[in-house]
Amino acid sequence: MITINNIVDDIREYFQAHLLVKEFTFGQIEVMDLQKKTLFPVIHLTPGTASFTKGVMSYSFDITCASLLHSELDVTLGSPVPSGSITGTKELKIQNLLSDTLRILTDLDAELRHGFLYMKYKDQYQVSLPISFDPFIEEYKNVLCGWGGTIQIDVDYKGSACDQPLPEVPPYDTTYVGTGKSGPGPKSK
């Protein structure tokens, strides 16, 4: 069975290899920039709901890709400056950071659904569509901008009673099975 650990480890490994992402964090959103030592752009993953139905376990995650609006360096992640624009304006920085951080999130979608270069359980993931991301330009502990949204990953789920971590159960008296009458319960040893 695929667990939340398997999915988070795969996503963490993917973003640690991603050339534009400087840091990956996991947990409540408050831990993302707790000590102002976070490198940007950062991916933050927060676990959401887990639900199951016959044959399918669904895990949802809130995912945020954020970058500093004002950084020491007056550069973006690589988006070209539009012709006719004034380099270094606040509006242009916001535009470039929103473009770049959304691109990082779409890279994850492409990897989960089509690429599978870094995912150990690639053939067992199904991403629920559509995926929607909302932009933000907010002040947390730093002024950040980027995108956030929820992704849902579905995996096979058998719900087998045989996989439970229980001690050995004594054998039952099967004399009454299928007769509609109740039996005496476990056989004594």
mmCIF file of C-alpha atoms in Angstrom:
data_model
loop_
_atom_site.group_PDB
_atom_site.id
_atom_site.type_symbol
_atom_site.label_atom_id
_atom_site.label_comp_id
_atom_site.label_asym_id
_atom_site.label_seq_id
_atom_site.Cartn_x
_atom_site.Cartn_y
_atom_site.Cartn_z
ATOM 1 C CA MET A 1 0.000 0.000 0.000
ATOM 2 C CA ILE A 2 1.245 3.475 -0.883
ATOM 3 C CA THR A 3 1.460 5.646 2.240
ATOM 4 C CA ILE A 4 1.685 9.384 2.788
ATOM 5 C CA ASN A 5 5.415 8.845 3.484
ATOM 6 C CA ASN A 6 5.930 7.385 0.004
ATOM 7 C CA ILE A 7 4.216 10.323 -1.698
ATOM 8 C CA VAL A 8 5.913 13.040 0.369
ATOM 9 C CA ASP A 9 9.335 11.421 -0.094
ATOM 10 C CA ASP A 10 8.800 11.281 -3.876
ATOM 11 C CA ILE A 11 7.714 14.925 -4.051
ATOM 12 C CA ARG A 12 10.594 16.004 -1.772
ATOM 13 C CA GLU A 13 13.129 14.125 -3.914
ATOM 14 C CA TYR A 14 11.717 15.679 -7.078
ATOM 15 C CA PHE A 15 11.954 19.239 -5.764
ATOM 16 C CA GLN A 16 15.418 18.698 -4.268
ATOM 17 C CA ALA A 17 16.550 17.867 -7.801
ATOM 18 C CA HIS A 18 14.624 20.746 -9.434
ATOM 19 C CA LEU A 19 17.084 23.428 -10.551
ATOM 20 C CA LEU A 20 14.823 26.392 -9.743
ATOM 21 C CA VAL A 21 13.701 25.297 -6.256
ATOM 22 C CA LYS A 22 16.020 26.238 -3.401
ATOM 23 C CA GLU A 23 14.193 24.579 -0.502
ATOM 24 C CA PHE A 24 11.427 22.080 0.268
ATOM 25 C CA THR A 25 9.504 22.222 3.548
ATOM 26 C CA PHE A 26 6.723 20.060 4.966
ATOM 27 C CA GLY A 27 4.128 20.578 7.694
ATOM 28 C CA GLN A 28 1.957 23.478 8.760
ATOM 29 C CA ILE A 29 2.467 26.639 6.711
ATOM 30 C CA GLU A 30 3.902 28.496 9.719
ATOM 31 C CA VAL A 31 7.087 26.368 9.596
ATOM 32 C CA MET A 32 7.877 27.528 6.065
ATOM 33 C CA ASP A 33 9.793 30.625 7.119
ATOM 34 C CA LEU A 34 10.010 30.160 10.863
ATOM 35 C CA GLN A 35 13.512 31.499 11.376
ATOM 36 C CA LYS A 36 13.858 33.620 8.232
ATOM 37 C CA LYS A 37 16.515 31.210 6.973
ATOM 38 C CA THR A 38 14.387 29.748 4.220
ATOM 39 C CA LEU A 39 15.915 29.913 0.762
ATOM 40 C CA PHE A 40 13.648 30.993 -2.073
ATOM 41 C CA PRO A 41 11.888 29.905 -4.169
ATOM 42 C CA VAL A 42 10.493 27.413 -1.668
ATOM 43 C CA ILE A 43 7.991 24.608 -2.070
ATOM 44 C CA HIS A 44 5.881 23.927 0.986
ATOM 45 C CA LEU A 45 3.699 20.824 1.277
ATOM 46 C CA THR A 46 0.953 20.470 3.898
ATOM 47 C CA PRO A 47 -0.991 17.224 4.270
ATOM 48 C CA GLY A 48 -4.731 17.522 3.745
ATOM 49 C CA THR A 49 -7.459 14.940 3.856
ATOM 50 C CA ALA A 50 -7.071 11.230 3.256
ATOM 51 C CA SER A 51 -10.156 9.358 2.143
ATOM 52 C CA PHE A 52 -10.880 5.960 0.743
ATOM 53 C CA THR A 53 -13.530 4.196 -1.197
ATOM 54 C CA LYS A 54 -13.586 0.693 -2.571
ATOM 55 C CA GLY A 55 -10.232 0.180 -4.230
ATOM 56 C CA VAL A 56 -8.937 3.780 -4.007
ATOM 57 C CA MET A 57 -7.152 5.821 -1.316
ATOM 58 C CA SER A 58 -7.058 9.573 -2.014
ATOM 59 C CA TYR A 59 -4.465 11.838 -0.434
ATOM 60 C CA SER A 60 -4.769 15.594 -0.745
ATOM 61 C CA PHE A 61 -1.974 18.078 -0.176
ATOM 62 C CA ASP A 62 -1.918 21.841 -0.046
ATOM 63 C CA ILE A 63 1.127 22.942 -1.999
ATOM 64 C CA THR A 64 2.647 26.400 -2.111
ATOM 65 C CA CYS A 65 5.441 27.725 -4.276
ATOM 66 C CA ALA A 66 6.664 31.077 -2.990
ATOM 67 C CA SER A 67 9.473 33.480 -3.666
ATOM 68 C CA LEU A 68 10.584 36.750 -2.119
ATOM 69 C CA LEU A 69 9.044 39.808 -3.667
ATOM 70 C CA HIS A 70 11.994 41.966 -2.627
ATOM 71 C CA SER A 71 15.333 40.261 -2.680
ATOM 72 C CA GLU A 72 18.863 41.483 -2.343
ATOM 73 C CA LEU A 73 19.447 40.661 -5.988
ATOM 74 C CA ASP A 74 17.333 42.499 -8.529
ATOM 75 C CA VAL A 75 16.906 39.418 -10.721
ATOM 76 C CA THR A 76 14.190 36.899 -11.417
ATOM 77 C CA LEU A 77 14.450 33.157 -11.860
ATOM 78 C CA GLY A 78 14.948 33.514 -15.564
ATOM 79 C CA SER A 79 11.850 35.036 -17.117
ATOM 80 C CA PRO A 80 12.775 37.497 -19.850
ATOM 81 C CA VAL A 81 11.986 41.170 -19.299
ATOM 82 C CA PRO A 82 9.088 42.161 -21.575
ATOM 83 C CA SER A 83 10.012 44.737 -24.211
ATOM 84 C CA GLY A 84 8.976 48.251 -23.309
ATOM 85 C CA SER A 85 8.893 47.540 -19.559
ATOM 86 C CA ILE A 86 10.915 49.264 -16.903
ATOM 87 C CA THR A 87 13.438 46.832 -15.396
ATOM 88 C CA GLY A 88 13.238 46.411 -11.658
ATOM 89 C CA THR A 89 9.778 47.826 -11.022
ATOM 90 C CA LYS A 90 7.708 46.218 -8.293
ATOM 91 C CA GLU A 91 5.012 45.262 -10.806
ATOM 92 C CA LEU A 92 7.517 43.561 -13.102
ATOM 93 C CA LYS A 93 9.029 41.622 -10.186
ATOM 94 C CA ILE A 94 5.570 40.429 -9.168
ATOM 95 C CA GLN A 95 4.754 39.437 -12.754
ATOM 96 C CA ASN A 96 8.015 37.495 -13.151
ATOM 97 C CA LEU A 97 7.791 35.778 -9.772
ATOM 98 C CA LEU A 98 4.190 34.725 -10.404
ATOM 99 C CA SER A 99 5.173 33.380 -13.811
ATOM 100 C CA ASP A 100 8.185 31.483 -12.477
ATOM 101 C CA THR A 101 6.511 30.008 -9.389
ATOM 102 C CA LEU A 102 3.521 28.792 -11.412
ATOM 103 C CA ARG A 103 5.939 27.165 -13.859
ATOM 104 C CA ILE A 104 7.539 25.258 -10.971
ATOM 105 C CA LEU A 105 4.141 23.907 -9.896
ATOM 106 C CA THR A 106 3.232 22.902 -13.445
ATOM 107 C CA ASP A 107 6.541 21.028 -13.583
ATOM 108 C CA LEU A 108 5.334 18.866 -10.668
ATOM 109 C CA ASP A 109 2.070 18.170 -12.461
ATOM 110 C CA ALA A 110 3.987 17.135 -15.579
ATOM 111 C CA GLU A 111 6.273 14.876 -13.532
ATOM 112 C CA LEU A 112 3.404 13.216 -11.648
ATOM 113 C CA ARG A 113 1.294 12.600 -14.736
ATOM 114 C CA HIS A 114 3.830 12.148 -17.541
ATOM 115 C CA GLY A 115 7.487 12.169 -16.573
ATOM 116 C CA PHE A 116 8.266 9.940 -13.637
ATOM 117 C CA LEU A 117 11.989 10.577 -13.591
ATOM 118 C CA TYR A 118 12.121 10.955 -9.811
ATOM 119 C CA MET A 119 9.019 9.150 -8.563
ATOM 120 C CA LYS A 120 9.617 5.698 -7.067
ATOM 121 C CA TYR A 121 5.912 4.828 -7.155
ATOM 122 C CA LYS A 122 5.213 6.478 -10.512
ATOM 123 C CA ASP A 123 3.033 3.740 -11.930
ATOM 124 C CA GLN A 124 0.786 3.761 -8.854
ATOM 125 C CA TYR A 125 -0.153 7.482 -8.805
ATOM 126 C CA GLN A 126 -3.236 8.999 -10.417
ATOM 127 C CA VAL A 127 -3.546 12.787 -10.155
ATOM 128 C CA SER A 128 -7.122 14.047 -9.895
ATOM 129 C CA LEU A 129 -7.882 16.790 -12.385
ATOM 130 C CA PRO A 130 -8.431 19.675 -12.610
ATOM 131 C CA ILE A 131 -5.737 21.178 -10.413
ATOM 132 C CA SER A 132 -6.303 24.835 -9.542
ATOM 133 C CA PHE A 133 -3.727 27.232 -8.119
ATOM 134 C CA ASP A 134 -4.446 30.673 -6.714
ATOM 135 C CA PRO A 135 -1.912 33.507 -6.802
ATOM 136 C CA PHE A 136 -0.950 35.368 -3.653
ATOM 137 C CA ILE A 137 1.009 38.482 -2.863
ATOM 138 C CA GLU A 138 1.088 38.564 0.906
ATOM 139 C CA GLU A 139 3.155 39.409 3.872
ATOM 140 C CA TYR A 140 3.941 36.486 6.143
ATOM 141 C CA LYS A 141 7.252 36.849 7.957
ATOM 142 C CA ASN A 142 8.630 38.184 4.676
ATOM 143 C CA VAL A 143 6.812 39.657 1.710
ATOM 144 C CA LEU A 144 6.155 36.648 -0.500
ATOM 145 C CA CYS A 145 4.377 36.010 -3.736
ATOM 146 C CA GLY A 146 3.609 32.844 -5.623
ATOM 147 C CA TRP A 147 0.868 30.279 -5.999
ATOM 148 C CA GLY A 148 -0.919 27.822 -3.768
ATOM 149 C CA GLY A 149 -3.455 25.107 -4.328
ATOM 150 C CA THR A 150 -4.461 21.562 -3.575
ATOM 151 C CA ILE A 151 -3.421 18.422 -5.385
ATOM 152 C CA GLN A 152 -5.042 15.044 -4.915
ATOM 153 C CA ILE A 153 -3.177 11.834 -5.567
ATOM 154 C CA ASP A 154 -5.153 8.590 -5.798
ATOM 155 C CA VAL A 155 -3.582 5.179 -5.243
ATOM 156 C CA ASP A 156 -4.843 1.607 -5.124
ATOM 157 C CA TYR A 157 -6.268 0.561 -1.755
ATOM 158 C CA LYS A 158 -7.139 -2.997 -0.864
ATOM 159 C CA GLY A 159 -8.131 -2.557 2.790
ATOM 160 C CA SER A 160 -7.007 -6.080 3.595
ATOM 161 C CA ALA A 161 -7.649 -7.368 7.105
ATOM 162 C CA CYS A 162 -4.611 -9.634 6.626
ATOM 163 C CA ASP A 163 -2.236 -6.642 6.682
ATOM 164 C CA GLN A 164 -3.166 -5.487 10.183
ATOM 165 C CA PRO A 165 -0.412 -5.518 12.821
ATOM 166 C CA LEU A 166 -2.254 -7.861 15.215
ATOM 167 C CA PRO A 167 -1.106 -10.882 17.190
ATOM 168 C CA GLU A 168 -2.060 -14.300 15.900
ATOM 169 C CA VAL A 169 -5.763 -14.941 16.396
ATOM 170 C CA PRO A 170 -6.795 -18.361 17.698
ATOM 171 C CA PRO A 171 -8.629 -20.580 15.180
ATOM 172 C CA TYR A 172 -12.425 -20.506 15.257
ATOM 173 C CA ASP A 173 -14.797 -23.450 15.403
ATOM 174 C CA THR A 174 -16.301 -23.457 11.909
ATOM 175 C CA THR A 175 -18.944 -26.108 12.683
ATOM 176 C CA TYR A 176 -21.754 -23.553 12.531
ATOM 177 C CA VAL A 177 -20.507 -21.475 9.574
ATOM 178 C CA GLY A 178 -23.262 -21.089 6.978
ATOM 179 C CA THR A 179 -25.973 -22.686 9.138
ATOM 180 C CA GLY A 180 -27.411 -19.454 10.511
ATOM 181 C CA LYS A 181 -26.769 -20.692 14.071
ATOM 182 C CA SER A 182 -24.185 -19.172 16.371
ATOM 183 C CA GLY A 183 -21.233 -21.237 17.444
ATOM 184 C CA PRO A 184 -19.188 -21.309 20.624
ATOM 185 C CA GLY A 185 -16.417 -18.983 19.311
ATOM 186 C CA PRO A 186 -12.660 -19.660 19.458
ATOM 187 C CA LYS A 187 -11.417 -23.191 20.016
ATOM 188 C CA SER A 188 -9.601 -23.664 23.270
ATOM 189 C CA LYS A 189 -6.006 -24.784 23.096
#
